[in-house]
XYZ file of C-alpha atoms in Angstrom:
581
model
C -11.050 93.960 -11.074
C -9.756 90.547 -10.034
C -11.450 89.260 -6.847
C -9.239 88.870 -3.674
C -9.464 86.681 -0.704
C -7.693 87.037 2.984
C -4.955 84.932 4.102
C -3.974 86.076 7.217
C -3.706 90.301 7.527
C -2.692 90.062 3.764
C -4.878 90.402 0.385
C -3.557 87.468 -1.811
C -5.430 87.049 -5.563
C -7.723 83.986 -5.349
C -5.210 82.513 -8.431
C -3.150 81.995 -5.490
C -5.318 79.336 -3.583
C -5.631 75.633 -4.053
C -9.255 73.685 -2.773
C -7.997 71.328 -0.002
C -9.190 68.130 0.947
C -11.244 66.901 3.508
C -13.744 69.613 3.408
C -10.823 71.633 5.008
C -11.516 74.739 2.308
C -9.004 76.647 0.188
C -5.453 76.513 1.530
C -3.140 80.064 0.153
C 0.220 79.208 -1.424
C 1.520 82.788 -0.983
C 4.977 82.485 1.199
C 5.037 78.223 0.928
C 8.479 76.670 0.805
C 8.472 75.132 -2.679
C 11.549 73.090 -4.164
C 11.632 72.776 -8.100
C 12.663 69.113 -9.569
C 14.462 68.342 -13.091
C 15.108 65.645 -15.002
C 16.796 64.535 -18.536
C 17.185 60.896 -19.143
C 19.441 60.866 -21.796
C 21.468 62.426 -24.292
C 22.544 60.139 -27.081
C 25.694 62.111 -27.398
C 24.361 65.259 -28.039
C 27.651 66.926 -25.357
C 26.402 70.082 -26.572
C 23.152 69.978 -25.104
C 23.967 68.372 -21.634
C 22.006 70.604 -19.288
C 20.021 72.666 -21.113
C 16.697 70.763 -20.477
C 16.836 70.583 -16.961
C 17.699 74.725 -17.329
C 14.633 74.804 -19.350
C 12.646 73.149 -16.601
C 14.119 74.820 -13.699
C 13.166 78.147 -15.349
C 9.273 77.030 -16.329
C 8.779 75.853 -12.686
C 10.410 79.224 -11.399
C 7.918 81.195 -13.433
C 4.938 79.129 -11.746
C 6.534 80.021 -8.338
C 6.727 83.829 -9.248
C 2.641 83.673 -10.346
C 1.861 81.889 -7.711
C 4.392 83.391 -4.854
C 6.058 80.443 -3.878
C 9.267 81.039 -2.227
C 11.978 78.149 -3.912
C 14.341 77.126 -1.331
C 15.869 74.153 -2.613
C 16.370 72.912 -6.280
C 16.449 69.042 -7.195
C 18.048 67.966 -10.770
C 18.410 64.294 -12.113
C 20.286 64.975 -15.008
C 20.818 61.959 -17.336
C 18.201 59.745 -15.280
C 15.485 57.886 -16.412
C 12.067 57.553 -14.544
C 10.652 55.098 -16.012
C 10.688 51.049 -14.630
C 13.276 49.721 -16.708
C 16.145 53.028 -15.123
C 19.398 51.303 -14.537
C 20.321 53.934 -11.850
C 18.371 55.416 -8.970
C 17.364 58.847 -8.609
C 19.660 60.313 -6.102
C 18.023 63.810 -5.875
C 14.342 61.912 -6.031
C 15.233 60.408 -2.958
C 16.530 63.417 -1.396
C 13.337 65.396 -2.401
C 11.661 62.691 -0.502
C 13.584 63.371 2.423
C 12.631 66.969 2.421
C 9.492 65.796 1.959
C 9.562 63.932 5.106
C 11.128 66.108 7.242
C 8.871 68.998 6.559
C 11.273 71.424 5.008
C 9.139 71.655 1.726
C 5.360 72.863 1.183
C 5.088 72.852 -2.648
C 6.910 70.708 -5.426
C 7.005 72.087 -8.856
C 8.023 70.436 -11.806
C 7.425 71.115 -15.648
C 5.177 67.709 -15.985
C 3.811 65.417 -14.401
C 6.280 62.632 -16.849
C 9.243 65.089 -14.979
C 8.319 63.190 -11.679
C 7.529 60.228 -12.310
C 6.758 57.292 -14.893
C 6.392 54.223 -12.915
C 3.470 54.049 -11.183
C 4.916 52.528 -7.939
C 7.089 55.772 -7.929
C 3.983 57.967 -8.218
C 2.181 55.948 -5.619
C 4.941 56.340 -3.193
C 5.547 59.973 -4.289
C 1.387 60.665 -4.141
C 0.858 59.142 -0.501
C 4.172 60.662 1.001
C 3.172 64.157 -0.314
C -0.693 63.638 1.486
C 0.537 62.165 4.823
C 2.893 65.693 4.984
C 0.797 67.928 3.436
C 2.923 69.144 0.547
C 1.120 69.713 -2.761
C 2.236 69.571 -6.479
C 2.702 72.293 -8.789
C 3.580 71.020 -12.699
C 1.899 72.083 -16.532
C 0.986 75.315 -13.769
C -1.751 74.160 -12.299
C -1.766 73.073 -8.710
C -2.477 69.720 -7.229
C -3.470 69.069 -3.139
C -3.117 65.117 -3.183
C -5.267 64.930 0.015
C -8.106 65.594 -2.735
C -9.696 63.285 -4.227
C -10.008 64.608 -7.771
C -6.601 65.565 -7.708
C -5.437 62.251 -6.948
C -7.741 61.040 -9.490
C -5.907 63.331 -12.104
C -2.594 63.017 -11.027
C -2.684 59.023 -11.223
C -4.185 59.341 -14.819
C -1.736 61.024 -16.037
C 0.932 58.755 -14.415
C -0.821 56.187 -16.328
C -0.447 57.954 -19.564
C 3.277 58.856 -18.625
C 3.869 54.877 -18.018
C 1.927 53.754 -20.641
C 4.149 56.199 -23.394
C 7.129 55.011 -21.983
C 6.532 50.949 -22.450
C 5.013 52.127 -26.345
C 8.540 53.867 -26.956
C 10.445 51.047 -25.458
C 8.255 48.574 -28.316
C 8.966 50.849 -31.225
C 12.181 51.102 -30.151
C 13.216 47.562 -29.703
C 11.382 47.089 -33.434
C 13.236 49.553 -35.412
C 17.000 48.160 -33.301
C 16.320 44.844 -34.064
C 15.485 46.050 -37.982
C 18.543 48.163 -37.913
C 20.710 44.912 -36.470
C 19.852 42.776 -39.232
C 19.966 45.847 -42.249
C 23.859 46.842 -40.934
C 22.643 50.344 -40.024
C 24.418 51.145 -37.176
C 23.327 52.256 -33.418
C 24.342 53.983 -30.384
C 27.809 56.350 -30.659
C 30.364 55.296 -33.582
C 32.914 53.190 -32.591
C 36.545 54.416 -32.145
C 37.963 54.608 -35.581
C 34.848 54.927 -37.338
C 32.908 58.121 -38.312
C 29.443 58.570 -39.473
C 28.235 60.897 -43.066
C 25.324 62.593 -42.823
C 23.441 63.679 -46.124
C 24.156 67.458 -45.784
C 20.867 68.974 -47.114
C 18.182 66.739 -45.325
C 20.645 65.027 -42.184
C 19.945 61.963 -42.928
C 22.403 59.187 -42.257
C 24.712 57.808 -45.468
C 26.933 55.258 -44.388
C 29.833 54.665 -41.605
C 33.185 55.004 -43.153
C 36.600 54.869 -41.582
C 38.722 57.927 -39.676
C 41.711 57.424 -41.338
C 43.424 58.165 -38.736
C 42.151 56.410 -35.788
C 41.749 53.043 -38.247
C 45.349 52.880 -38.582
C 45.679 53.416 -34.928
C 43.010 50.289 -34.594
C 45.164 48.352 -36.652
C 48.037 49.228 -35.134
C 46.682 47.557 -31.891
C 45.359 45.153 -33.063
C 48.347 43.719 -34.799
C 50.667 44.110 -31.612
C 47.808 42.660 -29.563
C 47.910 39.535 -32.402
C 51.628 39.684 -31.876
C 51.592 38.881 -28.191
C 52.691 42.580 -26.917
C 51.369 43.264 -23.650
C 48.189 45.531 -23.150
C 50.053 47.895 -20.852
C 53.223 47.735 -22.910
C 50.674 49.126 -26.386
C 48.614 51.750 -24.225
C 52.317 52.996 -23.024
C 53.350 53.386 -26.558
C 50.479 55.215 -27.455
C 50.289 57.937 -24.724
C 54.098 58.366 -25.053
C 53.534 58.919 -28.700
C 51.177 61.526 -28.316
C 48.011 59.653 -29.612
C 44.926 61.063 -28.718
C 43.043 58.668 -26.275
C 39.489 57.317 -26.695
C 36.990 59.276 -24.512
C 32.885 60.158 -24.247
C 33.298 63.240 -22.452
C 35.169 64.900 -19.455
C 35.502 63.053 -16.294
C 36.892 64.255 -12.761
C 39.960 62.144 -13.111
C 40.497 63.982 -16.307
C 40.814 66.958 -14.555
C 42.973 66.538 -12.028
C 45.512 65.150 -14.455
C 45.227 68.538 -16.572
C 46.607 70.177 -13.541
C 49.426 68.459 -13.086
C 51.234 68.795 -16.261
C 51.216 71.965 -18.440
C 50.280 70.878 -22.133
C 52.241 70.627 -24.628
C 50.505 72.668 -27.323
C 50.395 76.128 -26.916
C 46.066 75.822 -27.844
C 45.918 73.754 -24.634
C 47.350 75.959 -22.387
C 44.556 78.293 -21.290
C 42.256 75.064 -20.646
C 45.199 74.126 -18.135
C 45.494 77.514 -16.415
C 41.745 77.848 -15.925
C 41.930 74.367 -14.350
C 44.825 74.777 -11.754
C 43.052 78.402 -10.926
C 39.554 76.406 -10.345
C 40.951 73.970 -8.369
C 43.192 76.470 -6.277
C 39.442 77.961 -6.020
C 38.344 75.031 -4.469
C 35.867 73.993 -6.551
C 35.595 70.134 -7.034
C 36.775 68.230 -10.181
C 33.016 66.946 -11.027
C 32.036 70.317 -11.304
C 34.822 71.597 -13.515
C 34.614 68.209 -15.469
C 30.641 69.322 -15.757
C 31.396 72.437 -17.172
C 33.992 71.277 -19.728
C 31.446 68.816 -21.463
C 28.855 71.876 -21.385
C 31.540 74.058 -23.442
C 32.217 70.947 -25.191
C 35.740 71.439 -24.696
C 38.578 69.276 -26.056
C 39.163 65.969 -24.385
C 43.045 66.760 -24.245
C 43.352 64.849 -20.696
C 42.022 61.510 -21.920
C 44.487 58.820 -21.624
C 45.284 54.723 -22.509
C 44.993 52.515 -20.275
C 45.563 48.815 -20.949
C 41.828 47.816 -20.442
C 41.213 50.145 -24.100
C 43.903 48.378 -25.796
C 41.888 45.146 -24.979
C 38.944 46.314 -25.741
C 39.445 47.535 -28.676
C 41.646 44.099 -29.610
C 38.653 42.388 -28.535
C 35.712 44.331 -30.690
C 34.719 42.050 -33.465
C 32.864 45.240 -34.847
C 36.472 46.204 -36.595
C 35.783 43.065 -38.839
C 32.863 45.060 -40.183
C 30.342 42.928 -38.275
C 27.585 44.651 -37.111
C 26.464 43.022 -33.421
C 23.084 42.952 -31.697
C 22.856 42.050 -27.595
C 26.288 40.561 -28.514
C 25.711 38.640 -31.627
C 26.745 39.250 -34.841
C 23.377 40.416 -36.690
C 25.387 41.448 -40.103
C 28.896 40.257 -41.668
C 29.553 43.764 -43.889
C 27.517 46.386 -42.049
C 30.708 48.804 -42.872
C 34.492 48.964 -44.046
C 36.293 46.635 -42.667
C 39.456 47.782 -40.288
C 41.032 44.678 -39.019
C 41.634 41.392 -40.962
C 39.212 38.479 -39.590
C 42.341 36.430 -38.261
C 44.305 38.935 -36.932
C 40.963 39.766 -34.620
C 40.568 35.702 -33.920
C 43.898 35.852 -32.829
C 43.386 38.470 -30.426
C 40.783 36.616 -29.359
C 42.374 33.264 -29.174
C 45.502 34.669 -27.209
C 43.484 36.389 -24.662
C 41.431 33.138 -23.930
C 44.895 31.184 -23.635
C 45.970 34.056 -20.807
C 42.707 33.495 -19.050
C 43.207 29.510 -19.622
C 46.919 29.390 -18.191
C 46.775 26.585 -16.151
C 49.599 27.683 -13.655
C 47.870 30.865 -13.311
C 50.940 33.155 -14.445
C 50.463 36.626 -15.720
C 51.835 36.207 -19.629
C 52.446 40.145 -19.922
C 54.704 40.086 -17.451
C 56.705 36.961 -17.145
C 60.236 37.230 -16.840
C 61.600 33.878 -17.909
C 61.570 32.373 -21.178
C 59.824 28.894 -20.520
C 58.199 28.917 -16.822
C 54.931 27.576 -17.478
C 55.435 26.842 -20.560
C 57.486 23.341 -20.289
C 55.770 20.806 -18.476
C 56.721 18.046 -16.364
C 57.064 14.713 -18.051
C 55.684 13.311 -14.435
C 52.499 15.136 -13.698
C 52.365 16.790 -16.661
C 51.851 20.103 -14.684
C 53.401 23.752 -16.232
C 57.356 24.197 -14.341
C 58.028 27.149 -12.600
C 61.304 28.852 -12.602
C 63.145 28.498 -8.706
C 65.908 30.861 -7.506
C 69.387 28.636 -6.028
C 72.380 28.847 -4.716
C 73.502 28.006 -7.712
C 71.406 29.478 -10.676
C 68.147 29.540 -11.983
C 66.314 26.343 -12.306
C 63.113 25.312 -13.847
C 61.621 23.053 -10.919
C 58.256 20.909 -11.276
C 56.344 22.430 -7.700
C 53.949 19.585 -7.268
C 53.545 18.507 -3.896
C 54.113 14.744 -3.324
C 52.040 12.188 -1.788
C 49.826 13.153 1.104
C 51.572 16.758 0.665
C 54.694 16.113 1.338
C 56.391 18.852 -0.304
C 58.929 17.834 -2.957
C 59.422 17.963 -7.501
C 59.283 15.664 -10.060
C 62.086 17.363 -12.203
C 64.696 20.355 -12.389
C 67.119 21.401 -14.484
C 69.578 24.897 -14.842
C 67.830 27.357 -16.432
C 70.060 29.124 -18.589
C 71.018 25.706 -20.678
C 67.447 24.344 -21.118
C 66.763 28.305 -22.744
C 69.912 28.360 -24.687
C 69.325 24.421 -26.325
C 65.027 25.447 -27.499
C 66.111 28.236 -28.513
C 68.936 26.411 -30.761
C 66.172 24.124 -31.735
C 63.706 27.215 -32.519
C 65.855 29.338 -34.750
C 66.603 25.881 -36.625
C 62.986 25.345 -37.190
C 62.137 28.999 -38.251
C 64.913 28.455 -40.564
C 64.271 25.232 -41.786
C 62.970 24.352 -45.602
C 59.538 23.115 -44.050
C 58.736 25.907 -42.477
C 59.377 28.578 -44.930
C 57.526 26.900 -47.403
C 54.907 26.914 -44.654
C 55.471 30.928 -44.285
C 56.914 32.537 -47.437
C 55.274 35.259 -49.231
C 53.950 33.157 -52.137
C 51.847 31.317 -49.643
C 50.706 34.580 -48.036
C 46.993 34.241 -49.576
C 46.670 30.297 -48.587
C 47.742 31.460 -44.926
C 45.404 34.245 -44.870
C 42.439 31.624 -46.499
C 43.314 29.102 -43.291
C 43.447 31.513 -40.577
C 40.085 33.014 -41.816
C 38.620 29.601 -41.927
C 40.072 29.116 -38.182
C 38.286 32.511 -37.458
C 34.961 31.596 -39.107
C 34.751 28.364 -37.286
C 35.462 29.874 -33.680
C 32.676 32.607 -34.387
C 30.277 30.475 -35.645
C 30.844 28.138 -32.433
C 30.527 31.359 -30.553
C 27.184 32.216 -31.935
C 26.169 28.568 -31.316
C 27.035 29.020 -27.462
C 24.866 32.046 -27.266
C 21.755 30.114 -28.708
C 22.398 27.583 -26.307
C 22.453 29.711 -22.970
C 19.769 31.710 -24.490
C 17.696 28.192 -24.602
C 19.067 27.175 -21.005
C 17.656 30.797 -19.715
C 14.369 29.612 -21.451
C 14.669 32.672 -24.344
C 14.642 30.144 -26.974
C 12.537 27.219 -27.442
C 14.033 23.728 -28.226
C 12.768 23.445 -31.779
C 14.445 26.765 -32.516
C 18.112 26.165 -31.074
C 17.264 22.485 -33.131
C 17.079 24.436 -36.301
C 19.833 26.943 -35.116
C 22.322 23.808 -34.651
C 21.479 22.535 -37.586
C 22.553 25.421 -39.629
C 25.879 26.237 -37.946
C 26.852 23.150 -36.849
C 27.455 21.405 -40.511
C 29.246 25.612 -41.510
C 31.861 24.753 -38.328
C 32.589 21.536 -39.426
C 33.281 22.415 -42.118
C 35.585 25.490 -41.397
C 37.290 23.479 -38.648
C 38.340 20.930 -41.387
C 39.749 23.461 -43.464
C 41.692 25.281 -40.903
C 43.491 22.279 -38.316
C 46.389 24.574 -38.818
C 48.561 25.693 -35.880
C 47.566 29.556 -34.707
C 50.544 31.182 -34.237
C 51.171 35.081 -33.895
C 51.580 37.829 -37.251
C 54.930 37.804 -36.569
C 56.217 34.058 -36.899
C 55.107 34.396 -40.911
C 57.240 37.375 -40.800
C 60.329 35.355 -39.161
C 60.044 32.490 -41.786
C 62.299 33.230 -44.831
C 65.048 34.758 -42.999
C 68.151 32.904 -42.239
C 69.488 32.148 -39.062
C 71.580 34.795 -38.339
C 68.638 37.379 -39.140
C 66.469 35.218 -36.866
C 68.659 35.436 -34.009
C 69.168 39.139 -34.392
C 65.782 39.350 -34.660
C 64.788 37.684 -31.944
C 66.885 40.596 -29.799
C 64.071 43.173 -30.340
C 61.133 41.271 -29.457
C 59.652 41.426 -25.580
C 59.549 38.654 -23.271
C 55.748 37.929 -23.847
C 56.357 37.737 -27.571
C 59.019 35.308 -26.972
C 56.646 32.988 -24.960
C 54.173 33.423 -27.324
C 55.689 32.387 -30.362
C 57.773 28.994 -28.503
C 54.004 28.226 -27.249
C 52.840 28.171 -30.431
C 55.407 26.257 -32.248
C 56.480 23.737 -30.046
C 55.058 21.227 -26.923
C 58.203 20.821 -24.313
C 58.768 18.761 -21.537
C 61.175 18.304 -18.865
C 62.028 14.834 -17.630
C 64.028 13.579 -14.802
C 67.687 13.460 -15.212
C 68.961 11.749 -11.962
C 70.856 12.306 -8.697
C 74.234 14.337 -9.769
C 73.956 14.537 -13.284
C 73.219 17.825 -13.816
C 76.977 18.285 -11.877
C 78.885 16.209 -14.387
C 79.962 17.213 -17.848
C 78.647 16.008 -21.031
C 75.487 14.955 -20.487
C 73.604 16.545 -23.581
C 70.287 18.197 -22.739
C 68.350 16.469 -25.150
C 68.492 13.444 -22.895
C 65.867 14.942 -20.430
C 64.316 18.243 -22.428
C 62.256 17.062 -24.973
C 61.064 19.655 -27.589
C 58.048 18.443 -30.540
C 57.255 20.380 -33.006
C 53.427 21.305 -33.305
C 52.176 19.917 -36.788
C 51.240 22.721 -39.331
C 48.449 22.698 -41.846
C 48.479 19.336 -44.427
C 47.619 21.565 -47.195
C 50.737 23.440 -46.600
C 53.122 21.000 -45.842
C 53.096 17.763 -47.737
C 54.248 14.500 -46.484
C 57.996 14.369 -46.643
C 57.977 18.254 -45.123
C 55.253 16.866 -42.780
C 57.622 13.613 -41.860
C 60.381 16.091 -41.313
C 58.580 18.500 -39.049
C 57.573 15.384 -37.431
């Protein structure tokens, strides 16, 4: 017969009292206000699973309520949080447990361990001494804890110990086995888009990363028009009109919202979408919808492009088969390689001249063929292009002396465009620069632009080393030796590759004649446009005195001057060089 105690006119089993502190003698728990807490820190992907821990918890900690007769008013659940010192995002339903805590709503907190709670052991002290000052006692592993006691703080703070202590020996073997796996190639974290990962089927264990066929080619893809000088916006259009399927981790509440507005176009897709508009005619809120999509692990069909993807992906020098580690390249050949190493250098290398603009223009979108672009033979600053009464002009906008406002040089617009371009499709067409460009010297082109991709990677890696030493991470004998290694390896590839960067699709101008140049030149954007007279050629725009622009047959050479940029030596040789010259 179990032995029974009175709490107030009731008989309550003594299971269901807890010794208090202070002498003060048992306290019941029969009828307390208890609030369960939950928490998950991570996932690693695994969609499928998102939720069912806390669940798990949440019913464990309901159980101990039932045994004990704790009635749960209010449930608190940190899903994907950590608790541990090195979190990178607070606790928002920790903080609101505290606030219960402190305003006396809650008697009890249950949780399935004591690791659940807490695993920094400012956290616990905060958590221990707020729960004594208000009375409120902790329930987790089912046993009771009054934290006014002093052998229940005693056991409480050793196991927060052994929760914070697990947590900094994981962290160790986990930084070990990344940093082994960094310099091995094996990869880490969630495949990158147009990769996939093969798992051994009878024991799981990893094989090898190979390529989704059909995502690589869409990597490609952007990564060519990126190399060719298309807009970000103009790519990530292209895709979503296409029908491509986006990049995405899971469903988000934006996602949502755009399901509703447009029925899909697949006939699979359309239940999703009804469910959705239903939901949200409901009144329930996108999170929560988005929440229970990932749970069902439903189709991301809503995901689209935006022009911050296309750049990142452009700009991921993981689709040269590198493998990377805290942002250096750990491995050369960790997997198949998607992209070509110059085409990614030159995604590179055009992104840094956007950021580098000196007039601060927006390259995607320019309208006019050479604002920014020709410079004034005065200051030596980019011209702008300046609406008149009479035309277009390309005006130097440097104020004068003291301010004053005033230019160095103008000149009509439409002329200036009409005689580079002359002097362009000449070039393009010219015997020097096909034998620059032509398909024979394919291989020696691809050999230079790798050398010019080498040598900006290495000096990249260099860089790193040498904010790492600044920050005090690496001693000065070590980025010594470091410099030492790379510096001769960039020499050298910077010797090999003096050649002129220009975009994929000058080498596949060269050949064609002039006619096919021209008509050619139709179809490409604006930005392309820019992009290859940038690369090919340094223009400047002198004065041409009072009136002269007014009278007829002064020739446009006299005050535009256009140079051709020099290409490799070991393509051209001296007579082509002397020409291009």
């Amino acid at each position: 017969m179990t032995t029974t105690v009175v709490a107030g006119e009731r008989e309550v089993p003594r299971a269901q009292f807890v010794a208090g502190g202070r002498n003060e003698g048992p306290r019941p728990l029969a009828g307390l206000r208890g609030g369960r807490y939950a928490r998950k820190s991570a996932y690693r992907g695994k969609s499928t699973r998102r939720g069912y821990s806390v669940r798990e918890q949440l019913d464990a900690s309901q159980g101990d309520a039932d045994r004990l007769g704790v009635n749960i008013v209010e449930d608190f659940v940190d899903d994907d949080r950590s608790a541990s010192r090195f979190r990178d995002r607070e606790r928002e339903e920790f903080e609101r447990m505290i606030e219960w805590i402190k305003t006396g709503k809650l008697d009890i907190v249950l949780a399935w361990g004591s690791s659940r709670l807490q695993r920094d052991l400012d956290i616990y002290t905060r958590l221990r001494n707020t729960c004594a000052q208000h009375g409120v006692l902790w329930c987790y592993g089912g046993k009771v804890y009054d934290l006014s006691n002093k052998d229940d703080r005693f056991r409480t703070g050793l196991d927060a110990l052994i929760g914070e202590r697990e947590v900094d020996e994981l962290r160790d073997n986990v930084k070990r086995t990344l940093r082994a796996n960094a310099v091995t190639g094996r990869p880490h974290g969630i495949s990158a888009y147009g990769y996939r990962r093969v798992y051994d089927p009878r024991t799981g264990a990893f094989v090898r990363e190979e390529q989704d066929p059909d995502k690589a080619s869409v990597v490609l893809e952007i990564c060519t028009r990126v190399a060719n000088a298309e807009p970000y916006r103009t790519i990530a259009r292209s895709l979503q009109t296409r029908g491509i399927a986006a990049p995405a981790l899971r469903w988000s509440k934006g996602m949502v919202t755009r399901l509703s507005l447009e029925k899909p176009e697949k006939p699979e897709h359309e239940a999703l979408w009804r469910e959705t508009v239903e939901r949200l005619g409901q009144g329930e809120e996108p999170l929560s919808i988005a929440r229970s999509y990932n749970e069902r692990d439903e189709p991301l069909i809503a995901a689209v492009w935006h022009g911050a993807t296309v750049k990142d992906i452009a700009m991921d020098v993981r689709y040269t088969g590198a493998r990377t580690h805290h942002g250096q390249v750990t491995n050369e050949t960790a997997w198949p390689q998607i992209v070509p190493p110059h085409i990614h250098a030159t995604c590179v290398a055009l992104d840094k001249a956007k950021k580098s603009n000196r007039s601060n223009s927006r390259p995607g979108v320019a309208k006019y063929l050479l604002s920014s672009i020709m410079c004034c033979s005065e200051c030596l600053h980019p011209v702008v292009s300046d609406p008149t009464e009479y035309g277009l002009n390309y005006q130097c906008k440097t104020p004068g002396k003291d301010g004053a406002k005033g230019y160095h040089v103008s000149g009509k617009q439409t002329p200036i465009d009409d005689y580079v371009l002359g002097e362009l499709f000449g070039w393009l067409s010219s015997p020097a620069f096909v034998e620059a460009y032509t398909e024979g010297d394919r291989e020696l082109q691809e050999r230079i632009a790798n050398a010019q991709a080498e040598a900006e990677l290495l000096m990249s890696r260099l860089e790193e080393f040498r904010d790492k030493a600044a920050e005090g991470g690496l001693s000065a004998d070590s980025l010594a030796a470091m410099e030492a290694r790379l510096l001769p390896k960039i020499k050298k590839a910077e010797a090999e590759a003096k050649a002129l960067r220009a975009p994929e699709l000058v080498a596949d101008l060269a050949g064609a004649s002039r006619q096919e140049i021209e008509k050619a030149w139709e179809g490409l954007q604006v930005a392309q446009k820019r992009v290859i007279i940038e690369s090919l050629f340094t223009i400047t725009l002198h004065p041409v005195g009072k009136g002269r622009h007014s009278r007829a047959g002064v020739p446009i050479s006299s005050y535009v001057t256009v140079e051709k940029k020099l290409l490799h030596p070991t393509v051209l040789g001296t007579e082509q060089l002397a020409e291009a010259a």
